[in-house]
Structures are given as structure tokens and as C-alpha cells.
Short mmCIF file of C-alpha atoms in Angstrom, two decimals:
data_model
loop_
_atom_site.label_atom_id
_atom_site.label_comp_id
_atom_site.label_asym_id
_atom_site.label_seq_id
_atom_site.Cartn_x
_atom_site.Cartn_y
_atom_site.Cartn_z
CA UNK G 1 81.07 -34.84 -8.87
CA UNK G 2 81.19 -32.77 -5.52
CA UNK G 3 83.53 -30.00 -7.11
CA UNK G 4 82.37 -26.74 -6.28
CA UNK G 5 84.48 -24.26 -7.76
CA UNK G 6 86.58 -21.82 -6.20
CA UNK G 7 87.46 -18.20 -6.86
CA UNK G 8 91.05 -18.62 -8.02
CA UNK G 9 91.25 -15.21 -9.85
CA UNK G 10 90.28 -12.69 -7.03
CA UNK G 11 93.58 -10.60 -8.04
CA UNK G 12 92.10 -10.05 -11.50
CA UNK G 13 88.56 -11.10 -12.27
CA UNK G 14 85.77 -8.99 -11.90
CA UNK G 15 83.75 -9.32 -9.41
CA UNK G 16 79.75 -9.89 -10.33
CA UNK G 17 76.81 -8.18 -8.42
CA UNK G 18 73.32 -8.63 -9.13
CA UNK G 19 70.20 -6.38 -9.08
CA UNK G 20 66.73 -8.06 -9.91
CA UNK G 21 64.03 -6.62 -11.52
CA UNK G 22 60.24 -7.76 -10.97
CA UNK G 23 56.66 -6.25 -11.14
CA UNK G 24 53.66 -7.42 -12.98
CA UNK G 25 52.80 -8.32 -16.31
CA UNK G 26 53.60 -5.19 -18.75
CA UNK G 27 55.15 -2.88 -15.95
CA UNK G 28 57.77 -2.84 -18.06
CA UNK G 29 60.81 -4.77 -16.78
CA UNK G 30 62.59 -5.98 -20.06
CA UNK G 31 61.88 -1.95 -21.06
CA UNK G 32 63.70 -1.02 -17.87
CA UNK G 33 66.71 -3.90 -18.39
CA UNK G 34 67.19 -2.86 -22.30
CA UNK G 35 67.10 0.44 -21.12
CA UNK G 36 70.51 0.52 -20.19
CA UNK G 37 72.04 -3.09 -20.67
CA UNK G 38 75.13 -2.58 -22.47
CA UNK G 39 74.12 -5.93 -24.24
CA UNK G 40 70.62 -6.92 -25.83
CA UNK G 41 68.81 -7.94 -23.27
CA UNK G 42 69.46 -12.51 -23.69
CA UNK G 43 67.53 -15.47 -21.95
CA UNK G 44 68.18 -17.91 -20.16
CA UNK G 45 66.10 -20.95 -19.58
CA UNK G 46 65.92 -22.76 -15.90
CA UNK G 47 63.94 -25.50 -15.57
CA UNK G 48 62.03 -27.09 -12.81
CA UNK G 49 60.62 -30.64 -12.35
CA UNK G 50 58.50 -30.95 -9.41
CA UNK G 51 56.85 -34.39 -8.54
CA UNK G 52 53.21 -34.69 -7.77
CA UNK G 53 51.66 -37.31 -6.08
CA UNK G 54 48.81 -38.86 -7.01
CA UNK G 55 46.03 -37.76 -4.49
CA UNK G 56 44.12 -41.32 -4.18
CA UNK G 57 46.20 -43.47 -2.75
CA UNK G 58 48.88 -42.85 -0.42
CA UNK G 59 50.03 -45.89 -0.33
CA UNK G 60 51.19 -46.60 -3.88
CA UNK G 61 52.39 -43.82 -5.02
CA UNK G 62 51.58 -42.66 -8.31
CA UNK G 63 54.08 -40.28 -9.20
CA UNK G 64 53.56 -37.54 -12.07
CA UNK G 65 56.16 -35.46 -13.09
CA UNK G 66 55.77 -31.87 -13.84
CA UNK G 67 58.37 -30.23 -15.87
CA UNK G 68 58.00 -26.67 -16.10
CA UNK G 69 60.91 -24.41 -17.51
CA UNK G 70 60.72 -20.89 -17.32
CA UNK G 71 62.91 -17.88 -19.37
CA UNK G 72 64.62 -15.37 -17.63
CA UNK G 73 65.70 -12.01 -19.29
CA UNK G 74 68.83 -10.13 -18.02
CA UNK G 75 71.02 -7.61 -19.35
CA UNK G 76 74.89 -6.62 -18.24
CA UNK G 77 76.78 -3.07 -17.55
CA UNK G 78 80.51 -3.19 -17.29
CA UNK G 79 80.46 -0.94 -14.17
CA UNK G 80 84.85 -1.06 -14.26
CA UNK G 81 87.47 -3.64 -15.12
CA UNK G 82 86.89 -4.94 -11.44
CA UNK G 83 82.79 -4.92 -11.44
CA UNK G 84 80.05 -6.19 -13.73
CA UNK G 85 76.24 -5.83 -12.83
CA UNK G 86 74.12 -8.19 -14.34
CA UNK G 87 69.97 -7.22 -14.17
CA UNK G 88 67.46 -9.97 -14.19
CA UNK G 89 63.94 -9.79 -14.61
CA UNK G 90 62.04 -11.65 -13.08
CA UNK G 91 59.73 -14.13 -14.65
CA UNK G 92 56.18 -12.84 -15.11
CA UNK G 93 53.88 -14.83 -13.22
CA UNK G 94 53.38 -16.06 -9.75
CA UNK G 95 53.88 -19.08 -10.33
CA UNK G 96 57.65 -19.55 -11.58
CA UNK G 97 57.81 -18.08 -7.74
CA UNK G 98 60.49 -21.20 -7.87
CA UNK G 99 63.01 -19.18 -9.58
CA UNK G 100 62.88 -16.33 -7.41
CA UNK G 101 65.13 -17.41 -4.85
CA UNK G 102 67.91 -18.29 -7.08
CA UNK G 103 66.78 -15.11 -8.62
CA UNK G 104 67.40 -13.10 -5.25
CA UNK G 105 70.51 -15.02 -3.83
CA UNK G 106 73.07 -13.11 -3.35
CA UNK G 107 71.86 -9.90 -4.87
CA UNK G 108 72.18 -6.35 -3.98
CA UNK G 109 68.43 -5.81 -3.97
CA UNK G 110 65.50 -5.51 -6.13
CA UNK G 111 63.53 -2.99 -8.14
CA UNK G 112 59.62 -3.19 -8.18
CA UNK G 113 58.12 -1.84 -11.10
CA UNK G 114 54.78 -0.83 -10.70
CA UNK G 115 52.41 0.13 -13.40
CA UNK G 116 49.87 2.49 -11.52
CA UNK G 117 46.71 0.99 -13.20
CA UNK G 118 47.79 -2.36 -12.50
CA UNK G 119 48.72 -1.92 -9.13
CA UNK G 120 48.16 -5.62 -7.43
CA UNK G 121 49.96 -6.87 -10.06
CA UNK G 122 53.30 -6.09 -7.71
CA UNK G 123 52.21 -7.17 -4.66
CA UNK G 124 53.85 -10.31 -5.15
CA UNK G 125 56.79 -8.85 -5.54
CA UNK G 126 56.96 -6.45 -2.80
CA UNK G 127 55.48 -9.37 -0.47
CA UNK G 128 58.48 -11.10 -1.55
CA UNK G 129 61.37 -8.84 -1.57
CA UNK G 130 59.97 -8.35 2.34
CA UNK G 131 59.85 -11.43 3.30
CA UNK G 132 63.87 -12.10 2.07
CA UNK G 133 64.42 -8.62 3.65
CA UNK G 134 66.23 -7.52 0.41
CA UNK G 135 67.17 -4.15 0.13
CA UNK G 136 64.68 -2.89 -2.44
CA UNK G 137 63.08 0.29 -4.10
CA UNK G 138 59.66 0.74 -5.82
CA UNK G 139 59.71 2.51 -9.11
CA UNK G 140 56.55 3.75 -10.51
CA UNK G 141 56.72 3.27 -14.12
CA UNK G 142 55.22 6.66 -16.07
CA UNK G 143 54.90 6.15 -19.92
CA UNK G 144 55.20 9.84 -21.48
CA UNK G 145 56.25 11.09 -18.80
CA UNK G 146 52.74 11.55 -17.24
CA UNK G 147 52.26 10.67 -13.61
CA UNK G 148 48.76 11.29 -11.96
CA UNK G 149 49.02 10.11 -8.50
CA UNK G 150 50.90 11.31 -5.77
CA UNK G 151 53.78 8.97 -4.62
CA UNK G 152 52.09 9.24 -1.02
CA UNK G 153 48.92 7.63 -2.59
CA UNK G 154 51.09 4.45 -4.32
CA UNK G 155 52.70 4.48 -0.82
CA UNK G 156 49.62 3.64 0.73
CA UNK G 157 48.57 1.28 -1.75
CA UNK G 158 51.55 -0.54 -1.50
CA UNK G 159 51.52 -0.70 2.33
CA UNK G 160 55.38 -0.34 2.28
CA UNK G 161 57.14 1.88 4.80
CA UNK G 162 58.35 5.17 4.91
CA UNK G 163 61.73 4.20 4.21
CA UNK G 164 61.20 1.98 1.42
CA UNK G 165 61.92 4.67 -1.48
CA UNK G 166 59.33 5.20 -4.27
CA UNK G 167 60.54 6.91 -7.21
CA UNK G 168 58.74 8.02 -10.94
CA UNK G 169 61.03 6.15 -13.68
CA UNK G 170 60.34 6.16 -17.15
CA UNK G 171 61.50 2.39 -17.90
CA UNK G 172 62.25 3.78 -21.60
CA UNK G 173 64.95 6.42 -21.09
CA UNK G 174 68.38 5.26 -19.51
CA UNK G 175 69.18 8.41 -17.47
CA UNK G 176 65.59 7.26 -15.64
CA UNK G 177 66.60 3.66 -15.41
CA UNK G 178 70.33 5.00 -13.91
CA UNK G 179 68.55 7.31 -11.44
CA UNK G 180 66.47 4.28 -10.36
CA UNK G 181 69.59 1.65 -9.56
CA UNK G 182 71.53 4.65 -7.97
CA UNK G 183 68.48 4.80 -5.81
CA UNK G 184 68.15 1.50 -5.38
CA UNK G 185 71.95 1.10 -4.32
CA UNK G 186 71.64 3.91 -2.43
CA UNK G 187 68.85 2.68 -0.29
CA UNK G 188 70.96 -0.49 -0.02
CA UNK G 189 74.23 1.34 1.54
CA UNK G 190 72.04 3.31 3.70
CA UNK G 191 70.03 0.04 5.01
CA UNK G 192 73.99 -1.97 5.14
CA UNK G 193 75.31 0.88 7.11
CA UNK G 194 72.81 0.85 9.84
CA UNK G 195 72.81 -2.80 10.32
CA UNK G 196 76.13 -2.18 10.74
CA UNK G 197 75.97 0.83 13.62
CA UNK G 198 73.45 -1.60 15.01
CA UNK G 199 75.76 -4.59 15.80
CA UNK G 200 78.61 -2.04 16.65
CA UNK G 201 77.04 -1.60 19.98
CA UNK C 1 58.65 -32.78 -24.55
CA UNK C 2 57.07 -32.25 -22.00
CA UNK C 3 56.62 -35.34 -20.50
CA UNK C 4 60.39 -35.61 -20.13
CA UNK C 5 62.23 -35.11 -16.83
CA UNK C 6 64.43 -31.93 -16.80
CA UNK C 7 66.01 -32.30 -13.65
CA UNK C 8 67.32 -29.20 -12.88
CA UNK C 9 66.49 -28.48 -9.57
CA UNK C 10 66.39 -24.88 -9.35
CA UNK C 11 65.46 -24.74 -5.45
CA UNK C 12 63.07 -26.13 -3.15
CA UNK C 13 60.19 -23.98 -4.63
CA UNK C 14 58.96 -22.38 -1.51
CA UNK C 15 56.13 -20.22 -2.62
CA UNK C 16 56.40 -16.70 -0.81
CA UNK C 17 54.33 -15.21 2.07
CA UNK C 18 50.94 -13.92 -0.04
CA UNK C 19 50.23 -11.41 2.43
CA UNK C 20 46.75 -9.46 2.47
CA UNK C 21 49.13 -6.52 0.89
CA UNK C 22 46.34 -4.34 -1.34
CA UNK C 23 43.32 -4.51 1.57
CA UNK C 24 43.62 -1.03 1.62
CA UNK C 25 44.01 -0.57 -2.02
CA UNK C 26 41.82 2.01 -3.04
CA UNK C 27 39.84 1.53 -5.52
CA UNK C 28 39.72 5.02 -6.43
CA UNK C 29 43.27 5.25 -8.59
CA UNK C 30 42.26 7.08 -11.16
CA UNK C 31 44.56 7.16 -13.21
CA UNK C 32 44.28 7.54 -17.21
CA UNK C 33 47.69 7.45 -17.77
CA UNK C 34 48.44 7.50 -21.78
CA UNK C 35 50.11 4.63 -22.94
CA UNK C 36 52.49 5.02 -25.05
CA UNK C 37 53.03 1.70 -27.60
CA UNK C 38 55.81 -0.47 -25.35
CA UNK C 39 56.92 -4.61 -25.94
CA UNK C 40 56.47 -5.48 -22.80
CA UNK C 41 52.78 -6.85 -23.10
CA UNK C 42 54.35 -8.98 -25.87
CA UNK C 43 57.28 -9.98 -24.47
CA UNK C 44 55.58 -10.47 -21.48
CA UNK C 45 53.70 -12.88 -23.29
CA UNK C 46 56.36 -14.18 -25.02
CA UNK C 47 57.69 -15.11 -21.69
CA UNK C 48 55.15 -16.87 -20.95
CA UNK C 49 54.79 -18.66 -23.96
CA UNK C 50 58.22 -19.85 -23.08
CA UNK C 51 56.87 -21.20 -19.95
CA UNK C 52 55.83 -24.57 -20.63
CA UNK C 53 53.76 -26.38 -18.23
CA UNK C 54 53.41 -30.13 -18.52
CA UNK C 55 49.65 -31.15 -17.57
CA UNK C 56 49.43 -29.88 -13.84
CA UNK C 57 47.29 -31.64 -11.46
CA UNK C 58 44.46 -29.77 -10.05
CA UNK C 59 45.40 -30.69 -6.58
CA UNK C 60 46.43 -27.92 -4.20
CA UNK C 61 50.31 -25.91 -4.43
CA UNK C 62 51.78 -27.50 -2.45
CA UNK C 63 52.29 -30.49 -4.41
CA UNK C 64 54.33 -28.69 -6.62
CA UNK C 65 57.31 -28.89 -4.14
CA UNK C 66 59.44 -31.38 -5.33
CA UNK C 67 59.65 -34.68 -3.07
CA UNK C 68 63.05 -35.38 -2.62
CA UNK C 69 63.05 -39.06 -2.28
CA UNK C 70 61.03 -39.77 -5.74
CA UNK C 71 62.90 -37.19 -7.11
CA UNK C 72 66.17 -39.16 -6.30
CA UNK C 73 64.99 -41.98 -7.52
CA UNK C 74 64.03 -40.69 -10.62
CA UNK C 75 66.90 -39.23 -11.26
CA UNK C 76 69.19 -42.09 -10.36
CA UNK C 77 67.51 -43.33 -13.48
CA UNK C 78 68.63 -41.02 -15.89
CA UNK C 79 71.92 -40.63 -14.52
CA UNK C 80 75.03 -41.58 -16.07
CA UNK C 81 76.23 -44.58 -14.82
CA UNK C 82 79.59 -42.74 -13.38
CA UNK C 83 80.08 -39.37 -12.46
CA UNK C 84 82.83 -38.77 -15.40
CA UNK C 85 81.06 -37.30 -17.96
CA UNK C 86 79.87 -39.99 -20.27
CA UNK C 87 79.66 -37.97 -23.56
CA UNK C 88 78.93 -40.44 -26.16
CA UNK C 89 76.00 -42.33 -23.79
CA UNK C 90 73.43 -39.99 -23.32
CA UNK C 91 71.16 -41.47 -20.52
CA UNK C 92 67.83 -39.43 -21.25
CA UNK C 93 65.17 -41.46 -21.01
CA UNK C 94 64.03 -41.31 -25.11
CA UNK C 95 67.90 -42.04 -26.12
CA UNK C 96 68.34 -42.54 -29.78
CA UNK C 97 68.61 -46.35 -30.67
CA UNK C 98 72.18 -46.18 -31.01
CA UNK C 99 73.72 -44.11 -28.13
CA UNK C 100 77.32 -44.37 -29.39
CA UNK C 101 76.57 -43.19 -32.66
CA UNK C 102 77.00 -39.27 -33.83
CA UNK C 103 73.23 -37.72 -33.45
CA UNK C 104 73.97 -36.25 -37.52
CA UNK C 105 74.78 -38.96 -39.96
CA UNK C 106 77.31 -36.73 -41.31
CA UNK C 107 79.11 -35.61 -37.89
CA UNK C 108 82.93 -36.86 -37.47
CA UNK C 109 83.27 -38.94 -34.39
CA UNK C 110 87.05 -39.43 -34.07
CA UNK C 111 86.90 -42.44 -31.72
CA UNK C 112 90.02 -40.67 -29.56
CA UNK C 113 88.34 -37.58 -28.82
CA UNK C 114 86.01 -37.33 -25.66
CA UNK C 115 83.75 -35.68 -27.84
CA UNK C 116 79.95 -36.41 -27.70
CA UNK C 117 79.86 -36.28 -31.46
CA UNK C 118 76.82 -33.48 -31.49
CA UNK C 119 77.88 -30.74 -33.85
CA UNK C 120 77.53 -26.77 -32.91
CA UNK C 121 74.41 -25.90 -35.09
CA UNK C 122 72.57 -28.93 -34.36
CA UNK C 123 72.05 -27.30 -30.33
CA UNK C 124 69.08 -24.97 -30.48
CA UNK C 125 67.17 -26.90 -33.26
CA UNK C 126 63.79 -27.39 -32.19
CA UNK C 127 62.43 -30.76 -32.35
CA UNK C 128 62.41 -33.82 -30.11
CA UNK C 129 65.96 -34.12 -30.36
CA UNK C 130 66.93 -30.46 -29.01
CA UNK C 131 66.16 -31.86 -25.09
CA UNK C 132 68.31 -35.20 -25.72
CA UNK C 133 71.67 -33.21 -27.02
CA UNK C 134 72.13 -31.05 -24.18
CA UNK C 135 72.27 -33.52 -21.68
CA UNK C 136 73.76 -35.96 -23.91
CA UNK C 137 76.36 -33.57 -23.38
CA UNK C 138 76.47 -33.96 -19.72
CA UNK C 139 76.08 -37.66 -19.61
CA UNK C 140 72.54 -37.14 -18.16
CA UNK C 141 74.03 -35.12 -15.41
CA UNK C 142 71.99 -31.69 -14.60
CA UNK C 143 73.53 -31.09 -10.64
CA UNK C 144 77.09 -31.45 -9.51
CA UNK C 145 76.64 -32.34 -5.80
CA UNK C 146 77.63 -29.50 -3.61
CA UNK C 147 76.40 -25.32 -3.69
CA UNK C 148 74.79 -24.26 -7.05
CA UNK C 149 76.91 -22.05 -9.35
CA UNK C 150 75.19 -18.66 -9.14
CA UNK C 151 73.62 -17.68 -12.37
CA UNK C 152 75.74 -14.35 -12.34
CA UNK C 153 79.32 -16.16 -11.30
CA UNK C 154 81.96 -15.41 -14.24
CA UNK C 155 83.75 -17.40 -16.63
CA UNK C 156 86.92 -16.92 -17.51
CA UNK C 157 89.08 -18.85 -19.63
CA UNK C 158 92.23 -19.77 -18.73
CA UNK C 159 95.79 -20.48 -20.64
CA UNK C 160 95.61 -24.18 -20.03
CA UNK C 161 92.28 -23.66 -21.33
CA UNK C 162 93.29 -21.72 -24.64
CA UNK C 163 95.84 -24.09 -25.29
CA UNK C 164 94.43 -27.23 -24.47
CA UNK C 165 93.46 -29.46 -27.78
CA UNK C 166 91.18 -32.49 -28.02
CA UNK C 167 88.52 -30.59 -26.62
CA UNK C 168 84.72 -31.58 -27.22
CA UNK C 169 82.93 -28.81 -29.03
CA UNK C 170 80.89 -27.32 -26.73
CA UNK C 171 84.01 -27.17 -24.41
CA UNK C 172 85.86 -25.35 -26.91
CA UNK C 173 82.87 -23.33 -28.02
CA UNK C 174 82.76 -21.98 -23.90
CA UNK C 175 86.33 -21.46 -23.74
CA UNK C 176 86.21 -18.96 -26.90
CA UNK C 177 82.67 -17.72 -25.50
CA UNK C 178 84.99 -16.54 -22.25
CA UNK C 179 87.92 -15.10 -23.53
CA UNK C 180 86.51 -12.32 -21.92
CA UNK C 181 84.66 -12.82 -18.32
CA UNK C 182 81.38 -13.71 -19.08
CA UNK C 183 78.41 -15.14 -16.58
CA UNK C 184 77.07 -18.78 -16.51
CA UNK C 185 73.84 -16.96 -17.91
CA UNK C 186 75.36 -15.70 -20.83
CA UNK C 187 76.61 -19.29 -21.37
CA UNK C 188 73.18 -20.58 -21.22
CA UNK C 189 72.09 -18.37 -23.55
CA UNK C 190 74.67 -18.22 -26.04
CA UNK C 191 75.15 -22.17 -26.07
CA UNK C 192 71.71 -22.20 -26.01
CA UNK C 193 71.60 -24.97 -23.67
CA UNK C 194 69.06 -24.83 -19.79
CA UNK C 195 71.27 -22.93 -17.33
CA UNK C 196 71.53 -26.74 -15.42
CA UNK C 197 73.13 -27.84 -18.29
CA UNK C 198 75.78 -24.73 -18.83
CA UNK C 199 75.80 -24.99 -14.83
CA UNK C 200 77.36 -28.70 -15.11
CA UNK C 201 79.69 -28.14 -18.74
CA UNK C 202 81.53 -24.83 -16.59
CA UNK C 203 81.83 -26.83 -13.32
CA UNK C 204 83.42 -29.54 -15.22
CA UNK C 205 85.92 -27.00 -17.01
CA UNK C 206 86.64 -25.43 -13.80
CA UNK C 207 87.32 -28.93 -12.23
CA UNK C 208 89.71 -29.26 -15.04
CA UNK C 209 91.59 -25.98 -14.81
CA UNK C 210 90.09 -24.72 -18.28
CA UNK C 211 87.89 -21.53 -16.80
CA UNK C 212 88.40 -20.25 -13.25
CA UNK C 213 85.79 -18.45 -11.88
CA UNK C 214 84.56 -15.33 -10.09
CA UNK C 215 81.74 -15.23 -7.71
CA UNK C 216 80.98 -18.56 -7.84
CA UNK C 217 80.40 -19.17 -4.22
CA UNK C 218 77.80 -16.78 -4.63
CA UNK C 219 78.16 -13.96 -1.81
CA UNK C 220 75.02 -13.88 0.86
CA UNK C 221 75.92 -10.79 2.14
CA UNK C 222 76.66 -8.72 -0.96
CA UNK C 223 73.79 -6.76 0.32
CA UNK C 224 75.87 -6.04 3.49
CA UNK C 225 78.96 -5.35 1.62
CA UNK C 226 79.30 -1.94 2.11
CA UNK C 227 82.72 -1.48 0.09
CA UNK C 228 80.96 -3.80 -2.52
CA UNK C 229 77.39 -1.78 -2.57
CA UNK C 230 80.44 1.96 -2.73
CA UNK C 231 81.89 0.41 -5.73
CA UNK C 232 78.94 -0.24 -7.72
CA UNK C 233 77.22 3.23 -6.50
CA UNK C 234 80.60 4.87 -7.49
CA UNK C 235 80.43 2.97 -11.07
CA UNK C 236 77.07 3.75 -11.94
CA UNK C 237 77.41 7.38 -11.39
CA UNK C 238 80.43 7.32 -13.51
CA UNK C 239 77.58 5.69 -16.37
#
């Protein structure tokens, strides 16, 4: 079946945008989605089968199939009767990296959680979001509200440029989470708008 | 089940730049930040638990790309003979003896309805049949040809939709699921059925004129969208 369908309601549907949500193990992205997901956070499951070949003999082919499937969290907020944004976390470990650019198609930009004492944990991530040149912010997890390092310091940890933001965010309280995606959508307009001056000229 | 072939291609599995990002990590960070009690270890793990991986070979990454040509082949096996949606054949490889028959002894199978005889609370079981139903449902299928439905794109019903009778379950079950608009996601996990699945039951729909859809070619340049990126800054202030 080569139907792909069309967008036959533009005049009344609401239109869907995307933010994605990544960092390491425990840096709290399902916090940070449940935070302020208007639904409880749901998964879905994507699965993968990826072929290996057996590595003796090249000639006869000895296929194996790996099937590896994968759950991905996400939570909604109703932004208007015209916009939904949906917030997907990414999956935990490098190695669903498969999913990641399904994950990142089409989306506004990414988050980065970082948990400061598991800092190479988001490297991935940030490598990632870099090398799609999505628009994306780093938020530095605190639990109790306790940061002890200088944003400067995470900066340089990170190796991310100056005008990547890097905000505190307690993944726990909504009015943090909110601050965060303003930030991040922020960053986004700002990034949009230049691209724009840029091919003005 | 994990030696069966899901054969939802998600992408072509690139693995990302792993840059030497952290060489000037210092090792120095200090930082005895109290931890307050959060999930997210456990669900973390949870996540992961959820992750099954079939026996992976030891040889290098790069073998995990998919090869298109065996992949083809393989799945020319486990399609459905035609591309209409074969309901009542399911063509994964450990099909139940008798294909044609309902998967519950006690299931109706009115022979008139296109209906592939697999009742609602049957999906979601575990067990060796939970893989078979779902694409039983499809007729094997996991990929219309042609651009992937974004996992976000919304579902809306539509009157024909409402009205229409004779539908198989699961159809029906979507078309109440998107009274309102809801995302191919939340199909997935409401049904819960593998997004490829959900992917294949709302492209059919919409090929039908049950659900229309919004989003579904899946904008690139939503991050250039500058009237799209106002409109959501403008709606989560308003939060």
C-alpha cells in the first residue's frame, strides 16, 4: 500500500509539535515529562530488527536476526485548540541510538538533562543533538533545590558553546519544567530567526 | 519471542558522531548534591527491562545496521500475500495451526465481517500469542510503502468514520480512541499494539476516509517555523 496520508483537516485539526527529552540514566527525564504532561506519562513500543551477518563466511550468508524493541515514554500538553506538544524521552541507553532519529524528526528541539555527578552520561546526547543541529538547551537537573557548581563549570564540561543555554531545573516541580521548554523554545526562535536574517541577504 | 522477526523498521540505525566530548571533563566536580528519593533509577530500569535484546553477536556495531536486501527478503516472507489487509490469515512466521479460525475458542467470527476475529482484551496478554495478534491484525504488514507516519501526527476520527458499521474491532476501538485528536503514539499505547503496527491500522483508516490526519507528513522545518516555534512559546506561557 503506497498511501501516505495527507493533511485533509488543516482548517480545524491541531497542529502537533514535538520537543524530546534525553540525558543519562536517572537524570530524570520521565520526572521532567510527568512533571507537567497533562496526561500520565504512556509508552510506546518501536521495534527494530537489524540483520547480522555471520562473520565466517561471506559467501553464504548466514543471516541472524536481531530483534530488539525499545519503550519510549512521552507525555502531552494541550497548548490551544490549534496546538498540542507531545514530550518524548528518549530511551536510556546508547544503544536504542536507532530510535533517535525518528525521535528527533521533525521536532522543535531537545532538552538535555544532565545530572551533575553523572555528567558523561549526556554526552551522547549533546553529541547528538549537534550533530542533527537541533535547536537544543541543557538543563541541569538539581534535586532539593541544591546546585553546587557554577553553570560556567558544566559549560566547560560539556564543551557546548556560549550560546547553547544552560539552565538549573528541578525536573520535579512544573513551574521548573515550564521555565525549561520556554527556554528551550526560546533558544529555538532566536536560532530560526537568525537563519533567517542570514539567507535574507 | 525473541527469535521472531518484528519488522518494523524504525530507520536506518545510524549510530551518532561519539565525539571525544568530556576530554576536558574535570575530574574535580565535586559535587555532593543530596538526593532526594526520585523513580527515575527505576523506571530507568524499567525501561530497560523493556528493552529486549535477542542474542547479539559479538561482532563489531556496525552489523547492527540492517541490510536491506536480506531484510527484504525476509520480509517478503512474512508478508501477506496481497497488500489488502488479510485479517483472518495472519502470516507470522509461528501462525496458529488454523489461520482462519478465531485465536479464542469462544470469539464470534461472523464470516461477513472483515474482522480478524481477535477480541479487545485478548491484545496486551503476555504470552507467545501477544506478538502473533497484532500483526495478525495487519495481515503481516508492519510498513506501508512511502514516508513513515510521524509518531506525533494526529488522529482524528471522521463522520464516515463514526458512522461506518461492520468495522473490525480494533478499527472501531481507534475510531472511539480519536473522537478527540489523539497521536499515533497514544494509539500504540492505548491499543497496546508496537507503534509499526498502530502506524499501518491508522494508515489504512486514513486510506479509507475513517480518520484524517494532522501532521502526518511530518514537518522538517518545524524548527524553522518561526510562526509555529511563536505559537507554542505564546501557549506555554499562557500554562
Amino acid at each position: 500500500m503506497a498511501f501516505v496520508p495527507s493533511d485533509r483537516s488543516a482548517g480545524h485539526a491541531p497542529t502537533p509539535v514535538k520537543i524530546v527529552i534525553a540525558g543519562g540514566f536517572g537524570a530524570g527525564k520521565t520526572t521532567f515529562v510527568a512533571a507537567i504532561s497533562e496526561i500520565i506519562p504512556l509508552s510506546t513500543e518501536a521495534a527494530m530488527t537489524s540483520v547480522s551477518v555471520g562473520v565466517d563466511d561471506n559467501s553464504k550468508r548466514q543471516a541472524g536476526k536481531t530483534t530488539t524493541t525499545v519503550a519510549l515514554d512521552f507525555g502531552r500538553i494541550t497548548l490551544g485548540s490549534d496546538l498540542i506538544l507531545y514530550l518524548f524521552g528518549t530511551p536510556g541507553q546508547d544503544r536504542f541510538f536507532f530510535m533517535w532519529d525518528e525521535l528527533v524528526r521533525g521536532a522543535i528541539g531537545g532538552v538535555v538533562l544532565v545530572d551533575t555527578r553523572r555528567l558523561d552520561e549526556c554526552f551522547p546526547a549533546v553529541d547528538y543533538f549537534e550533530s542533527r543541529d537541533l535547536p537544543f538547551i541543557v538543563a541541569v537537573n538539581c534535586f532539593d533545590g541544591v546546585v553546587e557548581h557554577k553553570i560556567d563549570d558544566v559549560r566547560e564540561a560539556l564543551d557546548v558553546p556560549g550560546d547553547v543555554p544552560i539552565v538549573l531545573c528541578d525536573a520535579r516541580t512544573r513551574q521548573s519544567v515550564k521555565l525549561a521548554l520556554l527556554e528551550m523554545t526560546q533558544h529555538a526562535i532566536t536560532r530560526a530567526a537568525a537563519a533567517h536574517s542570514l539567507a535574507a541577504r | 519471542m525473541n527469535d521472531r522477526v518484528l519488522a518494523d523498521l524504525a530507520g536506518d540505525g545510524d549510530a551518532p558522531p561519539r565525539g571525544d566530548r568530556g576530554s576536558n571533563l574535570r575530574a574535580a566536580l565535586p559535587l555532593d548534591i543530596p538526593r532526594s528519593a526520585s523513580h527515575d533509577e527505576l523506571w530507568d530500569r524499567d525501561m530497560a527491562g523493556k528493552a529486549k535484546d535477542a542474542e547479539e553477536p559479538q561482532a563489531a556495531t556496525p552489523d547492527e545496521q540492517p541490510l536491506p536486501d536480506v531484510v527484504s527478503e525476509a520480509l517478503a516472507t512474512y508478508a501477506a500475500p496481497s497488500e489488502e489487509p488479510a485479517p483472518l490469515a495472519p502470516a507470522a512466521p509461528p501462525a496458529p495451526a488454523a489461520p482462519l479460525a478465531p485465536l479464542a475458542p469462544e470469539a464470534p467470527a461472523p464470516a461477513a465481517r472483515a474482522t480478524s476475529g481477535v477480541r479487545p482484551q485478548e491484545l496486551g496478554e503476555d504470552g507467545p500469542g501477544r506478538l502473533v495478534r497484532p500483526y495478525a491484525m495487519t495481515g503481516g504488514r508492519t510498513r506501508s510503502a512511502g514516508a513513515e507516519i510521524p509518531l506525533e501526527a494526529l488522529v482524528i476520527v471522521t463522520d464516515e468514520g463514526r458512522r461506518a458499521e461492520g468495522l473490525a474491532w480494533e478499527q472501531r476501538a481507534i475510531a472511539e480512541l480519536c473522537a478527540s485528536p489523539l497521536s499515533v503514539a497514544e494509539v500504540s499505547a492505548h491499543l497496546k499494539v508496537p507503534l509499526g503496527v498502530a502506524r499501518v491500522l491508522v494508515g489504512d483508516m486514513a486510506a479509507e476516509g475513517l480518520v484524517e490526519m494532522s501532521g502526518a507528513s511530518g514537518s522538517e522545518q518545524a524548527p524553522n517555523d518561526l510562526n509555529l516555534l511563536e505559537r507554542v512559546l505564546n501557549g506555554l506561557r499562557a500554562l
